[in-house]
């Protein structure tokens, strides 16, 4: 336990300006610079990157993978693998920002994901996260935090502003087809696209579950190391799954639960307040 006690607590609260909250509600995305300090993020990066190395199940070289496989190494629920990562994922500092942006008093974890984009890794196609989630709500949000500095040529994800107001746009899962469909939709309607550019380790973007987003490829020789945490408002009910993807998510992230139950399995603890 001494090692855990030596980890930064990340429980000191971060207060957001009202204009940033209002801008998030309008556009469906925002950035919070310096949410974690450099010395804090460097300590957690060590354990997270080690877990990603241990659990990376890609066996094919990049050029032999499909578009999804080229996009990133994806490891979920690291908080169940490591008590050290649990301390990061359960951080009150991060959870309060999520609650304030959504305008709710209390939030739960849906799940976390490490998303490491390899050197030469491909783009992440346009998609909406929430097509995978058996939840009928607009009270979901994702924190996306680089563990290392990200250069301008890699940048943050790219967001299509105000698309979170539209709910389901298409139920296409992340793919070449979703990229074409949503790209045409965004360009056809003249929707603003925002990329926040270079990011420091510990900066974080937040986006709604319905906000259309994509990410460029990684043309550099450095791994793009990112940790994400998905939050949901406390008090939600599980919706009837409308696809196989949602059935899989119900089984994975709400184990033992069914439609109509509270979205509150043991994998979904309250993290704020």
mmCIF file of C-alpha atoms in Angstrom:
data_model
loop_
_atom_site.group_PDB
_atom_site.id
_atom_site.type_symbol
_atom_site.label_atom_id
_atom_site.label_comp_id
_atom_site.label_asym_id
_atom_site.label_seq_id
_atom_site.Cartn_x
_atom_site.Cartn_y
_atom_site.Cartn_z
ATOM 1 C CA UNK A 1 0.000 0.000 0.000
ATOM 2 C CA UNK A 2 2.980 2.322 0.478
ATOM 3 C CA UNK A 3 3.339 2.622 -3.300
ATOM 4 C CA UNK A 4 -0.326 3.645 -3.606
ATOM 5 C CA UNK A 5 0.086 6.196 -0.844
ATOM 6 C CA UNK A 6 2.976 7.753 -2.752
ATOM 7 C CA UNK A 7 0.866 8.310 -5.874
ATOM 8 C CA UNK A 8 -0.542 11.805 -6.437
ATOM 9 C CA UNK A 9 -4.116 11.868 -5.115
ATOM 10 C CA UNK A 10 -5.722 13.917 -7.960
ATOM 11 C CA UNK A 11 -8.559 14.773 -5.577
ATOM 12 C CA UNK A 12 -7.965 18.512 -5.309
ATOM 13 C CA UNK A 13 -10.932 20.034 -7.138
ATOM 14 C CA UNK A 14 -10.580 22.035 -10.355
ATOM 15 C CA UNK A 15 -13.065 24.863 -10.810
ATOM 16 C CA UNK A 16 -14.198 25.734 -14.328
ATOM 17 C CA UNK A 17 -15.148 29.216 -15.538
ATOM 18 C CA UNK A 18 -18.836 29.531 -16.364
ATOM 19 C CA UNK A 19 -18.102 30.556 -19.951
ATOM 20 C CA UNK A 20 -16.260 27.289 -20.570
ATOM 21 C CA UNK A 21 -19.229 25.296 -19.250
ATOM 22 C CA UNK A 22 -21.617 27.311 -21.432
ATOM 23 C CA UNK A 23 -19.393 26.786 -24.471
ATOM 24 C CA UNK A 24 -19.318 23.029 -23.868
ATOM 25 C CA UNK A 25 -23.106 22.884 -23.630
ATOM 26 C CA UNK A 26 -23.360 24.787 -26.922
ATOM 27 C CA UNK A 27 -20.667 22.981 -28.920
ATOM 28 C CA UNK A 28 -20.478 19.542 -27.259
ATOM 29 C CA UNK A 29 -16.721 19.644 -26.694
ATOM 30 C CA UNK A 30 -14.060 21.662 -24.887
ATOM 31 C CA UNK A 31 -10.471 21.552 -23.662
ATOM 32 C CA UNK A 32 -9.201 22.001 -20.098
ATOM 33 C CA UNK A 33 -5.507 22.829 -20.131
ATOM 34 C CA UNK A 34 -3.361 21.632 -17.232
ATOM 35 C CA UNK A 35 -6.013 19.462 -15.596
ATOM 36 C CA UNK A 36 -3.209 17.218 -14.355
ATOM 37 C CA UNK A 37 0.214 18.604 -13.489
ATOM 38 C CA UNK A 38 3.348 17.388 -15.263
ATOM 39 C CA UNK A 39 4.749 15.622 -12.205
ATOM 40 C CA UNK A 40 1.396 13.912 -11.585
ATOM 41 C CA UNK A 41 0.887 12.653 -15.114
ATOM 42 C CA UNK A 42 4.448 11.373 -15.495
ATOM 43 C CA UNK A 43 4.002 9.051 -12.505
ATOM 44 C CA UNK A 44 0.710 7.580 -13.744
ATOM 45 C CA UNK A 45 2.022 7.318 -17.290
ATOM 46 C CA UNK A 46 4.600 4.759 -16.209
ATOM 47 C CA UNK A 47 2.053 2.268 -14.889
ATOM 48 C CA UNK A 48 -0.520 2.863 -17.664
ATOM 49 C CA UNK A 49 1.993 2.408 -20.484
ATOM 50 C CA UNK A 50 3.307 -0.761 -18.861
ATOM 51 C CA UNK A 51 -0.198 -2.250 -18.738
ATOM 52 C CA UNK A 52 -0.778 -1.341 -22.386
ATOM 53 C CA UNK A 53 2.432 -3.156 -23.353
ATOM 54 C CA UNK A 54 1.393 -6.237 -21.368
ATOM 55 C CA UNK A 55 -2.157 -6.386 -22.740
ATOM 56 C CA UNK A 56 -1.635 -5.280 -26.356
ATOM 57 C CA UNK A 57 -3.132 -8.124 -28.394
ATOM 58 C CA UNK A 58 -2.157 -6.865 -31.863
ATOM 59 C CA UNK A 59 -0.123 -9.590 -33.552
ATOM 60 C CA UNK A 60 -0.101 -8.209 -37.098
ATOM 61 C CA UNK A 61 2.047 -5.322 -38.350
ATOM 62 C CA UNK A 62 0.181 -2.067 -39.010
ATOM 63 C CA UNK A 63 -0.052 -2.526 -42.777
ATOM 64 C CA UNK A 64 -1.877 -5.850 -42.366
ATOM 65 C CA UNK A 65 -4.613 -4.548 -40.029
ATOM 66 C CA UNK A 66 -8.029 -3.116 -40.895
ATOM 67 C CA UNK A 67 -8.837 0.563 -40.381
ATOM 68 C CA UNK A 68 -9.927 0.061 -36.756
ATOM 69 C CA UNK A 69 -6.806 -1.955 -35.968
ATOM 70 C CA UNK A 70 -4.551 0.704 -37.494
ATOM 71 C CA UNK A 71 -6.202 3.454 -35.440
ATOM 72 C CA UNK A 72 -4.935 2.506 -31.988
ATOM 73 C CA UNK A 73 -4.024 -0.039 -29.364
ATOM 74 C CA UNK A 74 -7.141 -0.165 -27.166
ATOM 75 C CA UNK A 75 -7.184 -1.546 -23.613
ATOM 76 C CA UNK A 76 -10.314 -1.084 -21.469
ATOM 77 C CA UNK A 77 -11.019 -0.974 -17.729
ATOM 78 C CA UNK A 78 -7.416 -0.601 -16.637
ATOM 79 C CA UNK A 79 -8.768 0.405 -13.233
ATOM 80 C CA UNK A 80 -9.723 -3.234 -12.647
ATOM 81 C CA UNK A 81 -6.200 -4.374 -13.583
ATOM 82 C CA UNK A 82 -4.182 -2.012 -11.410
ATOM 83 C CA UNK A 83 -4.873 -0.305 -8.084
ATOM 84 C CA UNK A 84 -2.546 2.465 -9.217
ATOM 85 C CA UNK A 85 -4.626 3.135 -12.340
ATOM 86 C CA UNK A 86 -7.773 2.889 -10.213
ATOM 87 C CA UNK A 87 -6.540 5.911 -8.283
ATOM 88 C CA UNK A 88 -6.189 7.808 -11.580
ATOM 89 C CA UNK A 89 -9.577 6.754 -12.990
ATOM 90 C CA UNK A 90 -11.420 7.505 -9.739
ATOM 91 C CA UNK A 91 -9.888 10.990 -9.444
ATOM 92 C CA UNK A 92 -12.404 13.443 -7.982
ATOM 93 C CA UNK A 93 -10.660 16.275 -9.828
ATOM 94 C CA UNK A 94 -11.514 14.794 -13.219
ATOM 95 C CA UNK A 95 -14.984 13.616 -12.201
ATOM 96 C CA UNK A 96 -16.045 17.038 -10.903
ATOM 97 C CA UNK A 97 -15.142 18.614 -14.256
ATOM 98 C CA UNK A 98 -17.266 15.971 -16.007
ATOM 99 C CA UNK A 99 -20.185 16.646 -13.642
ATOM 100 C CA UNK A 100 -19.939 20.416 -14.036
ATOM 101 C CA UNK A 101 -19.808 20.231 -17.836
ATOM 102 C CA UNK A 102 -22.877 17.967 -17.953
ATOM 103 C CA UNK A 103 -24.657 20.060 -15.326
ATOM 104 C CA UNK A 104 -25.339 17.113 -13.008
ATOM 105 C CA UNK A 105 -24.636 16.714 -9.278
ATOM 106 C CA UNK A 106 -23.146 13.226 -9.402
ATOM 107 C CA UNK A 107 -21.352 10.985 -11.905
ATOM 108 C CA UNK A 108 -20.411 7.323 -12.269
ATOM 109 C CA UNK A 109 -17.734 5.615 -14.315
ATOM 110 C CA UNK A 110 -18.938 3.875 -17.472
ATOM 111 C CA UNK A 111 -15.484 2.549 -18.267
ATOM 112 C CA UNK A 112 -11.958 3.705 -19.034
ATOM 113 C CA UNK A 113 -9.807 3.049 -22.098
ATOM 114 C CA UNK A 114 -6.168 3.504 -23.002
ATOM 115 C CA UNK A 115 -5.940 4.539 -26.663
ATOM 116 C CA UNK A 116 -2.344 4.421 -27.861
ATOM 117 C CA UNK A 117 -1.804 5.401 -31.509
ATOM 118 C CA UNK A 118 1.400 3.838 -32.779
ATOM 119 C CA UNK A 119 4.003 5.656 -34.909
ATOM 120 C CA UNK A 120 2.555 5.547 -38.419
ATOM 121 C CA UNK A 121 -0.854 4.629 -37.018
ATOM 122 C CA UNK A 122 -3.911 5.422 -39.093
ATOM 123 C CA UNK A 123 -6.699 7.917 -38.626
ATOM 124 C CA UNK A 124 -9.686 7.273 -36.362
ATOM 125 C CA UNK A 125 -12.837 7.497 -38.539
ATOM 126 C CA UNK A 126 -15.690 9.887 -37.786
ATOM 127 C CA UNK A 127 -18.126 8.333 -35.321
ATOM 128 C CA UNK A 128 -20.434 8.872 -32.352
ATOM 129 C CA UNK A 129 -19.391 7.002 -29.203
ATOM 130 C CA UNK A 130 -22.886 6.555 -27.873
ATOM 131 C CA UNK A 131 -24.152 4.282 -30.632
ATOM 132 C CA UNK A 132 -22.389 1.548 -28.638
ATOM 133 C CA UNK A 133 -23.947 2.405 -25.276
ATOM 134 C CA UNK A 134 -27.315 1.033 -24.049
ATOM 135 C CA UNK A 135 -28.261 4.434 -22.629
ATOM 136 C CA UNK A 136 -30.988 6.825 -23.770
ATOM 137 C CA UNK A 137 -29.614 10.101 -22.425
ATOM 138 C CA UNK A 138 -27.498 13.124 -23.268
ATOM 139 C CA UNK A 139 -25.731 12.936 -19.890
ATOM 140 C CA UNK A 140 -22.571 11.143 -20.958
ATOM 141 C CA UNK A 141 -19.094 12.578 -21.421
ATOM 142 C CA UNK A 142 -15.582 11.400 -22.240
ATOM 143 C CA UNK A 143 -12.313 12.739 -20.854
ATOM 144 C CA UNK A 144 -9.402 12.313 -23.333
ATOM 145 C CA UNK A 145 -6.023 13.016 -21.742
ATOM 146 C CA UNK A 146 -2.583 12.588 -23.337
ATOM 147 C CA UNK A 147 0.063 11.086 -21.067
ATOM 148 C CA UNK A 148 2.840 12.564 -23.224
ATOM 149 C CA UNK A 149 3.083 15.855 -25.140
ATOM 150 C CA UNK A 150 1.241 15.741 -28.471
ATOM 151 C CA UNK A 151 2.656 17.793 -31.311
ATOM 152 C CA UNK A 152 0.666 20.068 -33.611
ATOM 153 C CA UNK A 153 0.907 17.572 -36.488
ATOM 154 C CA UNK A 154 -0.881 14.921 -34.405
ATOM 155 C CA UNK A 155 -3.094 17.240 -32.372
ATOM 156 C CA UNK A 156 -6.219 16.505 -30.401
ATOM 157 C CA UNK A 157 -9.245 14.736 -31.782
ATOM 158 C CA UNK A 158 -11.301 16.738 -34.276
ATOM 159 C CA UNK A 159 -14.844 17.567 -33.183
ATOM 160 C CA UNK A 160 -17.922 18.498 -35.202
ATOM 161 C CA UNK A 161 -19.488 21.298 -33.174
ATOM 162 C CA UNK A 162 -23.124 21.151 -32.030
ATOM 163 C CA UNK A 163 -23.702 17.636 -33.408
ATOM 164 C CA UNK A 164 -24.482 16.412 -29.873
ATOM 165 C CA UNK A 165 -27.824 18.221 -30.120
ATOM 166 C CA UNK A 166 -28.953 15.791 -32.830
ATOM 167 C CA UNK A 167 -28.756 12.483 -30.917
ATOM 168 C CA UNK A 168 -28.456 9.500 -33.248
ATOM 169 C CA UNK A 169 -27.309 10.688 -36.652
ATOM 170 C CA UNK A 170 -26.440 7.247 -37.986
ATOM 171 C CA UNK A 171 -26.036 3.942 -36.188
ATOM 172 C CA UNK A 172 -22.914 3.065 -38.151
ATOM 173 C CA UNK A 173 -20.113 1.655 -36.050
ATOM 174 C CA UNK A 174 -16.625 3.087 -36.449
ATOM 175 C CA UNK A 175 -15.420 2.121 -39.916
ATOM 176 C CA UNK A 176 -14.455 3.398 -43.355
ATOM 177 C CA UNK A 177 -18.189 3.594 -44.095
ATOM 178 C CA UNK A 178 -18.917 5.710 -41.010
ATOM 179 C CA UNK A 179 -16.072 8.035 -41.978
ATOM 180 C CA UNK A 180 -17.508 8.616 -45.453
ATOM 181 C CA UNK A 181 -21.087 8.996 -44.234
ATOM 182 C CA UNK A 182 -20.297 11.451 -41.446
ATOM 183 C CA UNK A 183 -17.732 13.385 -43.502
ATOM 184 C CA UNK A 184 -20.397 13.996 -46.152
ATOM 185 C CA UNK A 185 -22.889 14.953 -43.421
ATOM 186 C CA UNK A 186 -20.493 17.437 -41.787
ATOM 187 C CA UNK A 187 -19.341 19.026 -45.037
ATOM 188 C CA UNK A 188 -22.831 19.052 -46.528
ATOM 189 C CA UNK A 189 -24.201 21.014 -43.585
ATOM 190 C CA UNK A 190 -21.149 23.245 -43.219
ATOM 191 C CA UNK A 191 -20.600 22.131 -39.620
ATOM 192 C CA UNK A 192 -17.660 23.671 -37.760
ATOM 193 C CA UNK A 193 -14.746 21.297 -37.201
ATOM 194 C CA UNK A 194 -12.430 21.973 -34.257
ATOM 195 C CA UNK A 195 -9.039 20.456 -33.497
ATOM 196 C CA UNK A 196 -7.343 21.856 -30.394
ATOM 197 C CA UNK A 197 -3.859 21.302 -31.823
ATOM 198 C CA UNK A 198 -0.825 20.546 -29.707
ATOM 199 C CA UNK A 199 -1.541 19.317 -26.191
ATOM 200 C CA UNK A 200 0.637 18.974 -23.124
ATOM 201 C CA UNK A 201 0.598 15.833 -21.028
ATOM 202 C CA UNK A 202 -2.212 16.405 -18.509
ATOM 203 C CA UNK A 203 -4.339 18.623 -20.763
ATOM 204 C CA UNK A 204 -7.754 17.084 -21.428
ATOM 205 C CA UNK A 205 -10.518 17.382 -23.967
ATOM 206 C CA UNK A 206 -14.089 16.522 -23.007
ATOM 207 C CA UNK A 207 -16.840 15.614 -25.462
ATOM 208 C CA UNK A 208 -20.431 14.469 -25.285
ATOM 209 C CA UNK A 209 -21.316 10.890 -26.164
ATOM 210 C CA UNK A 210 -23.264 12.209 -29.157
ATOM 211 C CA UNK A 211 -20.588 14.583 -30.480
ATOM 212 C CA UNK A 212 -19.206 13.478 -33.829
ATOM 213 C CA UNK A 213 -15.432 13.222 -33.716
ATOM 214 C CA UNK A 214 -12.437 11.732 -35.476
ATOM 215 C CA UNK A 215 -8.670 11.781 -35.027
ATOM 216 C CA UNK A 216 -5.828 12.198 -37.495
ATOM 217 C CA UNK A 217 -3.186 9.550 -37.988
ATOM 218 C CA UNK A 218 0.192 9.627 -36.287
ATOM 219 C CA UNK A 219 2.908 10.594 -38.808
ATOM 220 C CA UNK A 220 5.563 10.911 -36.066
ATOM 221 C CA UNK A 221 7.958 8.319 -34.663
ATOM 222 C CA UNK A 222 6.508 8.676 -31.151
ATOM 223 C CA UNK A 223 3.606 6.742 -29.621
ATOM 224 C CA UNK A 224 0.519 8.921 -28.997
ATOM 225 C CA UNK A 225 -0.312 7.780 -25.467
ATOM 226 C CA UNK A 226 -3.813 8.736 -24.359
ATOM 227 C CA UNK A 227 -5.997 7.702 -21.433
ATOM 228 C CA UNK A 228 -9.772 8.151 -21.584
ATOM 229 C CA UNK A 229 -12.467 7.981 -18.920
ATOM 230 C CA UNK A 230 -16.170 7.837 -19.795
ATOM 231 C CA UNK A 231 -18.584 9.262 -17.221
ATOM 232 C CA UNK A 232 -22.352 8.947 -16.991
ATOM 233 C CA UNK A 233 -24.748 10.868 -14.778
ATOM 234 C CA UNK A 234 -25.849 9.047 -11.655
ATOM 235 C CA UNK A 235 -29.509 7.995 -11.711
ATOM 236 C CA UNK A 236 -29.701 6.775 -15.317
ATOM 237 C CA UNK A 237 -31.550 3.623 -16.361
ATOM 238 C CA UNK A 238 -30.265 1.073 -18.851
ATOM 239 C CA UNK A 239 -32.065 1.231 -22.197
ATOM 240 C CA UNK A 240 -33.150 -1.746 -24.287
ATOM 241 C CA UNK A 241 -30.156 -2.573 -26.515
ATOM 242 C CA UNK A 242 -30.877 -1.658 -30.128
ATOM 243 C CA UNK A 243 -27.928 -3.450 -31.710
ATOM 244 C CA UNK A 244 -25.445 -6.238 -31.129
ATOM 245 C CA UNK A 245 -22.871 -3.616 -30.194
ATOM 246 C CA UNK A 246 -25.146 -2.333 -27.430
ATOM 247 C CA UNK A 247 -25.853 -5.876 -26.263
ATOM 248 C CA UNK A 248 -22.103 -6.425 -25.977
ATOM 249 C CA UNK A 249 -21.678 -3.217 -24.021
ATOM 250 C CA UNK A 250 -24.519 -4.176 -21.691
ATOM 251 C CA UNK A 251 -22.802 -7.473 -20.970
ATOM 252 C CA UNK A 252 -19.336 -5.954 -20.592
ATOM 253 C CA UNK A 253 -19.963 -2.720 -18.713
ATOM 254 C CA UNK A 254 -23.235 -3.460 -16.842
ATOM 255 C CA UNK A 255 -22.673 -7.136 -15.942
ATOM 256 C CA UNK A 256 -25.716 -8.845 -14.499
ATOM 257 C CA UNK A 257 -27.961 -5.893 -15.391
ATOM 258 C CA UNK A 258 -30.838 -5.648 -17.861
ATOM 259 C CA UNK A 259 -32.918 -2.976 -19.581
ATOM 260 C CA UNK A 260 -34.777 -0.888 -17.030
ATOM 261 C CA UNK A 261 -32.240 -1.496 -14.264
ATOM 262 C CA UNK A 262 -30.225 1.349 -12.808
ATOM 263 C CA UNK A 263 -27.006 1.958 -14.743
ATOM 264 C CA UNK A 264 -25.086 1.149 -11.597
ATOM 265 C CA UNK A 265 -23.338 -2.223 -11.603
ATOM 266 C CA UNK A 266 -20.205 -2.787 -9.474
ATOM 267 C CA UNK A 267 -18.217 -1.672 -12.550
ATOM 268 C CA UNK A 268 -19.916 1.751 -12.424
ATOM 269 C CA UNK A 269 -19.028 3.296 -9.064
ATOM 270 C CA UNK A 270 -19.915 6.872 -8.151
ATOM 271 C CA UNK A 271 -16.755 8.966 -8.414
ATOM 272 C CA UNK A 272 -18.189 12.391 -7.608
ATOM 273 C CA UNK A 273 -19.177 13.645 -5.141
#
